[in-house]
Coordinates of C-alpha atoms and ligand atoms in Angstrom, one line a residue:
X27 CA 149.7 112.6 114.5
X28 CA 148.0 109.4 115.7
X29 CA 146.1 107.6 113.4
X30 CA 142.5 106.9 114.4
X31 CA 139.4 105.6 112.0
X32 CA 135.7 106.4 112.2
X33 CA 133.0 104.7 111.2
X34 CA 129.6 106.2 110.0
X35 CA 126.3 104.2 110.0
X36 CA 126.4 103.5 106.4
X37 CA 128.9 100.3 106.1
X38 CA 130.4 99.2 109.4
X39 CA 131.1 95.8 107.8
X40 CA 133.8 97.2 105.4
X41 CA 135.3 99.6 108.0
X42 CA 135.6 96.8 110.4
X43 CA 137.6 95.2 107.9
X44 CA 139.7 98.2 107.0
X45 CA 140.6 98.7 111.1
X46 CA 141.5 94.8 111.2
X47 CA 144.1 95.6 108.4
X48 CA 145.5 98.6 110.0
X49 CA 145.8 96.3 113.4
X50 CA 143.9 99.1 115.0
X51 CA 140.0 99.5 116.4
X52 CA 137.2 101.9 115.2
X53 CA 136.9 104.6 117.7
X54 CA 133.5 104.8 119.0
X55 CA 130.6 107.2 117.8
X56 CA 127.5 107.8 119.0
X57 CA 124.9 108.3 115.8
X58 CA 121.2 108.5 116.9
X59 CA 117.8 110.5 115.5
X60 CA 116.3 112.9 117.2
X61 CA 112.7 112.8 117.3
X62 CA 111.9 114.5 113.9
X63 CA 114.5 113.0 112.2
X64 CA 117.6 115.1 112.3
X65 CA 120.7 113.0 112.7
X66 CA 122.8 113.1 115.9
X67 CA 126.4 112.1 116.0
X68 CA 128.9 112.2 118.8
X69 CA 132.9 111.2 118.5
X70 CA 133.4 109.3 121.8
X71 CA 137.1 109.5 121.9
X72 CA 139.4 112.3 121.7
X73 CA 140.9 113.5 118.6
X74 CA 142.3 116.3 118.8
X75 CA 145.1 116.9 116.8
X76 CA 144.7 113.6 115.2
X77 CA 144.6 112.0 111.3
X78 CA 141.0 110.9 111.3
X79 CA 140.1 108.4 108.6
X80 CA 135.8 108.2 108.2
X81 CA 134.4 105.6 106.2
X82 CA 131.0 106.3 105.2
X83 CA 129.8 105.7 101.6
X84 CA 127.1 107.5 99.9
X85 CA 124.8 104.9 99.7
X86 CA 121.2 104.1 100.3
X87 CA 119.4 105.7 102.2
X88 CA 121.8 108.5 100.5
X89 CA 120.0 111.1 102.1
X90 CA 120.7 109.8 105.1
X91 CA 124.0 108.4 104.7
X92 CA 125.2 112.4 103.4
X93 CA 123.5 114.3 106.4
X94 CA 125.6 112.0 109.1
X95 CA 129.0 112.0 106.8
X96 CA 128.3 115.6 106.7
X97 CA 127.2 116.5 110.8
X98 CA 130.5 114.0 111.8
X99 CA 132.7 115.9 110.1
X100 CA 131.5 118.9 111.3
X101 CA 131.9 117.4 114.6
X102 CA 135.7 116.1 114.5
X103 CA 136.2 119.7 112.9
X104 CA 134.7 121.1 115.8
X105 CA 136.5 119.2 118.3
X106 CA 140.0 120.3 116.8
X107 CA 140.8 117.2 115.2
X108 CA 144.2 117.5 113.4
X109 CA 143.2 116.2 109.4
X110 CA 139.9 114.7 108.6
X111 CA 140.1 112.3 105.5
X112 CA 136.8 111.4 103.9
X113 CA 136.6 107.8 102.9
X114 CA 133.7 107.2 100.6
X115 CA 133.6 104.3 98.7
X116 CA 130.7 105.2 96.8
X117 CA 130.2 108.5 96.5
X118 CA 125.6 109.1 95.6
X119 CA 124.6 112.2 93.6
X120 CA 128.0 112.1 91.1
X121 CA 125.6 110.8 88.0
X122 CA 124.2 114.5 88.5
X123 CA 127.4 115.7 87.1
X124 CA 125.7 118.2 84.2
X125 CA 122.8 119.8 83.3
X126 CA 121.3 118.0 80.7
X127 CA 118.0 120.2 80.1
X128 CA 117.7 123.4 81.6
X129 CA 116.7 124.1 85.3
X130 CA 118.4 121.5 86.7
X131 CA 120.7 120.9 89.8
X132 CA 124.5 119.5 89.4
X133 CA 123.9 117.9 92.7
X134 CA 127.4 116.4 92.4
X135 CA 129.3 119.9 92.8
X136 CA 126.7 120.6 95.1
X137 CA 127.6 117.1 97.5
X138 CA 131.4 117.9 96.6
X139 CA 130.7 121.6 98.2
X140 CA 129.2 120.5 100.8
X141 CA 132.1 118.0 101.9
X142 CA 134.4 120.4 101.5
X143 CA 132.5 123.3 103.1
X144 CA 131.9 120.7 106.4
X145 CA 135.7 120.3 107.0
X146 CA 137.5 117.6 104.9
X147 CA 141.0 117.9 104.1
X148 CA 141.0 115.1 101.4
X149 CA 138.7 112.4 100.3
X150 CA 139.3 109.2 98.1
X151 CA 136.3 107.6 96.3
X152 CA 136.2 104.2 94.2
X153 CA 134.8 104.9 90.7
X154 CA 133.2 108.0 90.8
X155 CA 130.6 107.9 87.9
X156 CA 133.0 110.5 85.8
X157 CA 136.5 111.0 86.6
X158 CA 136.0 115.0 85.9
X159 CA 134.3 114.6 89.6
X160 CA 137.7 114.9 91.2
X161 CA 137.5 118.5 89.7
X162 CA 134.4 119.6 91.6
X163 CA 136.4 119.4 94.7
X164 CA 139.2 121.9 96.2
X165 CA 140.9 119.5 98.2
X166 CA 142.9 116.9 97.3
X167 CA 141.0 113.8 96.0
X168 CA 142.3 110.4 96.0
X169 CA 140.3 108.4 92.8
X170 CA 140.6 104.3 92.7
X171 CA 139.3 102.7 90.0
X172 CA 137.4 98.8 90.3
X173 CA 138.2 97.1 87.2
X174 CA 141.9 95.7 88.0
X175 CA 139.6 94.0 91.4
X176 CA 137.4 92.4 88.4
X177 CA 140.5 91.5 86.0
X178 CA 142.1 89.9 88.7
X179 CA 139.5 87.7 89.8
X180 CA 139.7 86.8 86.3
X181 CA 142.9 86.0 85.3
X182 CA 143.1 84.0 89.1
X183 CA 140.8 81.8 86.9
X184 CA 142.5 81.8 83.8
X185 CA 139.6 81.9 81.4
X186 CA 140.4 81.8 77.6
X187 CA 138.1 83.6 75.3
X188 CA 137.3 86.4 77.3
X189 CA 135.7 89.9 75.7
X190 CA 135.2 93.0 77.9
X191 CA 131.8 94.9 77.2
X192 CA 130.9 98.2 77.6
X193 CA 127.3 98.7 78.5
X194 CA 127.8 102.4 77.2
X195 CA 130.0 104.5 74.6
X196 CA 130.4 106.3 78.4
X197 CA 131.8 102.8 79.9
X198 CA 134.4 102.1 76.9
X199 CA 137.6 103.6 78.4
X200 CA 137.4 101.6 81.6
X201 CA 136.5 98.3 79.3
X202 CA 139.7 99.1 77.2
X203 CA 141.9 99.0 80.5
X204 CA 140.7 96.3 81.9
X205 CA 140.8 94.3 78.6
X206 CA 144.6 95.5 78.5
X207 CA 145.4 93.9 82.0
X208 CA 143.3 90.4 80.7
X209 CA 144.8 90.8 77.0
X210 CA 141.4 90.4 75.5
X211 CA 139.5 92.4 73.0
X212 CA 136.3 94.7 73.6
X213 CA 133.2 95.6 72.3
X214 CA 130.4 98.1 73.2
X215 CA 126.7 98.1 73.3
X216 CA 125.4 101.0 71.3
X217 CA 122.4 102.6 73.7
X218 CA 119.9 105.0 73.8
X219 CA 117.8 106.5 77.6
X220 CA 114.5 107.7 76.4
X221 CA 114.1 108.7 80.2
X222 CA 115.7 108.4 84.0
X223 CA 116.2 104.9 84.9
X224 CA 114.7 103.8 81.5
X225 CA 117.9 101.9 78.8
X226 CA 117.1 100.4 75.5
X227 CA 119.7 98.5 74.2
X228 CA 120.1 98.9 70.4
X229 CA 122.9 97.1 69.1
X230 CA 126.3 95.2 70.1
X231 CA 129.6 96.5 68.2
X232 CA 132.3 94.4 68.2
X233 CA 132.9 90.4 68.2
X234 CA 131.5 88.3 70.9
X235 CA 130.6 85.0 69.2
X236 CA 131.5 82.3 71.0
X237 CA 133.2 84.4 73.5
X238 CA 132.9 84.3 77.5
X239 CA 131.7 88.0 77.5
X240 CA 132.4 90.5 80.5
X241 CA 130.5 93.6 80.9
X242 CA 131.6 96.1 83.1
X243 CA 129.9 98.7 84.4
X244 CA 130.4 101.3 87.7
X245 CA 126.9 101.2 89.0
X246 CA 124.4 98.9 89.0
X247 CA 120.8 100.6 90.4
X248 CA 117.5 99.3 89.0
X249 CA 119.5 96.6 86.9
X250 CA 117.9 97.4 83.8
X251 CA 120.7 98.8 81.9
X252 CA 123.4 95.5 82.6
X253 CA 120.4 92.5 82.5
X254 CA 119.7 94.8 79.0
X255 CA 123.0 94.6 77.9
X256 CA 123.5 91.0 79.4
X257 CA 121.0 89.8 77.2
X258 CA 121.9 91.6 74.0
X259 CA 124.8 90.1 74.3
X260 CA 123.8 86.3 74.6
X261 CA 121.4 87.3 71.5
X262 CA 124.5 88.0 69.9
X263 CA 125.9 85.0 70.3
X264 CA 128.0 85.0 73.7
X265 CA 129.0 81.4 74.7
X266 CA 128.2 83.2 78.5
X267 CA 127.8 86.7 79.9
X268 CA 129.2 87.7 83.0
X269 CA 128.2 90.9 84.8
X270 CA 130.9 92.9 86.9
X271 CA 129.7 96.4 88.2
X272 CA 131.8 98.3 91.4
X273 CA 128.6 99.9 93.4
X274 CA 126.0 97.7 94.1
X275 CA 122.8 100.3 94.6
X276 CA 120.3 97.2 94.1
X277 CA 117.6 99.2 94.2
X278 CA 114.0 97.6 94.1
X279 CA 113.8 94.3 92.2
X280 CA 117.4 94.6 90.8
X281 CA 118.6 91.4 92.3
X282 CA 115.5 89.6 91.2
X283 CA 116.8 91.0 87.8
X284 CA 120.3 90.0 88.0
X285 CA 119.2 86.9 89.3
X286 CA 116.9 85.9 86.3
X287 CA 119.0 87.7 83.6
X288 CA 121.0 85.5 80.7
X289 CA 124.3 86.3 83.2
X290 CA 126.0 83.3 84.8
X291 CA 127.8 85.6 87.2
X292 CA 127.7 89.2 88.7
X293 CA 130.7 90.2 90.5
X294 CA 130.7 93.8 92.9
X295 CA 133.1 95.3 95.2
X296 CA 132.0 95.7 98.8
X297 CA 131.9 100.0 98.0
X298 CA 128.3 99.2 99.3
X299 CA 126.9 96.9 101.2
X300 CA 124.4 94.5 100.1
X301 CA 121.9 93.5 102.4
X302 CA 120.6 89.8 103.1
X303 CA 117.7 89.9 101.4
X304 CA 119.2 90.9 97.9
X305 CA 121.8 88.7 97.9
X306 CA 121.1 86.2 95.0
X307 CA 123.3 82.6 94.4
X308 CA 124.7 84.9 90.8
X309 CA 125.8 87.6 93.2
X310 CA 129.5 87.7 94.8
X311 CA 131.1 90.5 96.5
X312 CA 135.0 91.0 96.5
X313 CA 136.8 93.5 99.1
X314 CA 138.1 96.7 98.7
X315 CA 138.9 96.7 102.0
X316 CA 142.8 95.7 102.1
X317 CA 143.1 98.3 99.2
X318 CA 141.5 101.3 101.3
X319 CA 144.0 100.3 104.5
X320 CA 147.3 100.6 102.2
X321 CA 146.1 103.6 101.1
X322 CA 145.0 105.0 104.5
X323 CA 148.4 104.0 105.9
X324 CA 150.5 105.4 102.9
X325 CA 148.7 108.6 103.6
X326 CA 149.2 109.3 106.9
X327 CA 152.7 108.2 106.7
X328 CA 153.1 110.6 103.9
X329 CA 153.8 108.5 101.6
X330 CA 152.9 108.5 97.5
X331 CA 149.9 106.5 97.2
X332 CA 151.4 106.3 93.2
X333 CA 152.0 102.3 93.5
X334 CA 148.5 101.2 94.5
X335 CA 147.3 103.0 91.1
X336 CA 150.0 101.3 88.8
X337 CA 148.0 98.1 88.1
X338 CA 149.2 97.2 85.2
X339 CA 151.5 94.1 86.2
X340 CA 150.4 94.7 90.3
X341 CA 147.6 92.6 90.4
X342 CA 148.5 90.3 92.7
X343 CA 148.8 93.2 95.4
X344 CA 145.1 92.9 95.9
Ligands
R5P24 C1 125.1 105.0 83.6 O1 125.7 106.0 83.1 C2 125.7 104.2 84.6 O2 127.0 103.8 84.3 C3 124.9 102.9 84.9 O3 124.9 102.1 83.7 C4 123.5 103.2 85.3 O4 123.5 104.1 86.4 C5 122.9 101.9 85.8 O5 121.6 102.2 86.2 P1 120.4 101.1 86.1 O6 120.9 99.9 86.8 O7 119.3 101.8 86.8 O8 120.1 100.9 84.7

């Protein structure tokens, strides 16, 4: 089968970069609106039979970025393509993931139906908000995780006196791991939502006097959970707070937020793309993209994609 990788509309920057690693070009769509709205997407080259690769995140506008992830699919499945592997980066609507009071959607099963219902034969996904998610799909899902990326740029720098903060009791598992690669200790911010996109930060558990403190999140959206955190940390007498989060949503004033919070630092993966006008001097972006091309290659050779999740001592791979 030959290889070939599509592009949607959502982050061309990072698929660009994942083609350059596989020494191979994007094969050309055409993705225009109709006059109402409705979303319009043609493969220009053949693919039949073919392993098709499509990057698209779920991103803002996620609405938008679903509808053409979903009507591309349907259009390499309609055009007899040979396998079509979802690549989604950031996957929107997985913090939907249970009803909390009654009457309401799980809108992630719903978005992992309707992937599977357009055509994909796998998908891999960077930090889906709960790693249960892979559940809610039928085909095989392939699940990366951000913190070694964040632990790495770390111990490049070889910082001493590092802690690694969970902003949530939700966040601690991922904190413990990536405090295992950096050898540091932990510590968790103790939080309560009185509503949707609404934290209050009560109280920090654990040691982080003096310390270079780390928090670590998956997603940062409005930024008022992390700059919360951020600051109840420095209250609590972090010598400096750094902020590392995977998806960079950014919605409204969030980089305003990061910008003027007590962090020194706030570190993403390029899952998302962050447009011009909310980057901020704080804000740095490393790559996923060599990552995604290994495991795009390993997969259409066939190969176990089991050594790009041992991080443990594999850092440097990056
Ligand atoms: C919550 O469970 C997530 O891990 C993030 O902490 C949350 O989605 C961030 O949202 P915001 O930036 O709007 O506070």
């Amino acid at each position: 089968m030959t290889i070939q990788v599509i592009s949607g509309s959502a982050h061309p920057a990072l698929s660009k970069k994942v083609a350059k690693y596989l020494g191979i070009t994007l094969s050309p769509t055409e993705n225009k609106r109709f006059a109402d709205g409705e979303t319009y997407v043609r493969i220009k080259r053949k693919v039949r039979g073919d392993d098709v690769f499509l990057i698209q995140p779920v991103c803002p506008p996620v609405n938008d970025n679903l509808i053409e992830l979903l009507v591309t699919i349907d259009a390499l499945k309609r055009a007899n393509v040979g396998k079509i592997n979802v690549v989604t980066p950031y996957l929107g609507y997985t913090r939907q993931d249970r009803k909390v009071v009654s009457r309401e959607p799980i809108s992630a099963k719903l978005v992992a139906n309707l992937i599977s219902v357009a055509g994909a034969d796998r998908i891999f996904s960077v930090d889906l908000h709960k790693d249960q998610i892979q559940g809610f799909f039928d085909i095989p899902v392939d699940h990366f995780v951000g913190y070694p990326f964040f632990a790495d740029y770390f111990k490049r720098q070889k910082i001493k006196g590092l802690v690694i903060i969970a902003p949530d009791v939700g966040a601690v598992d991922k904190a413990r791991k990536m405090a295992t690669l950096l050898k540091a200790p932990i510590a968790f911010i103790d939080k309560r939502r009185s509503a949707h996109n609404k934290s209050e930060v009560l109280n920090v558990v654990g040691e982080v006097k003096g310390k270079i403190a780390v928090i670590l999140d998956d997603i940062i959206d409005t930024g008022g959970t992390i700059t919360a955190a951020a600051e109840a940390v420095f209250k609590s007498g972090a010598r400096e707070v750094k902020i590392c989060a995977t998806h960079a949503i950014l919605s409204g004033d969030a980089s305003d937020k990061l910008q003027n919070s007590s962090a020194t630092e706030v570190l993403f993966l390029d899952t998302i793309p962050i447009p011009k006008d909310k980057m901020r001097k704080k804000i740095k972006q490393l790559s996923v993209a060599k990552l995604l091309a290994k495991a795009i290659k390993r997969i259409h050779e066939g190969k176990s994609l089991g050594d790009l999740f041992t991080w443990e001592d594999k850092l440097t791979q990056l």
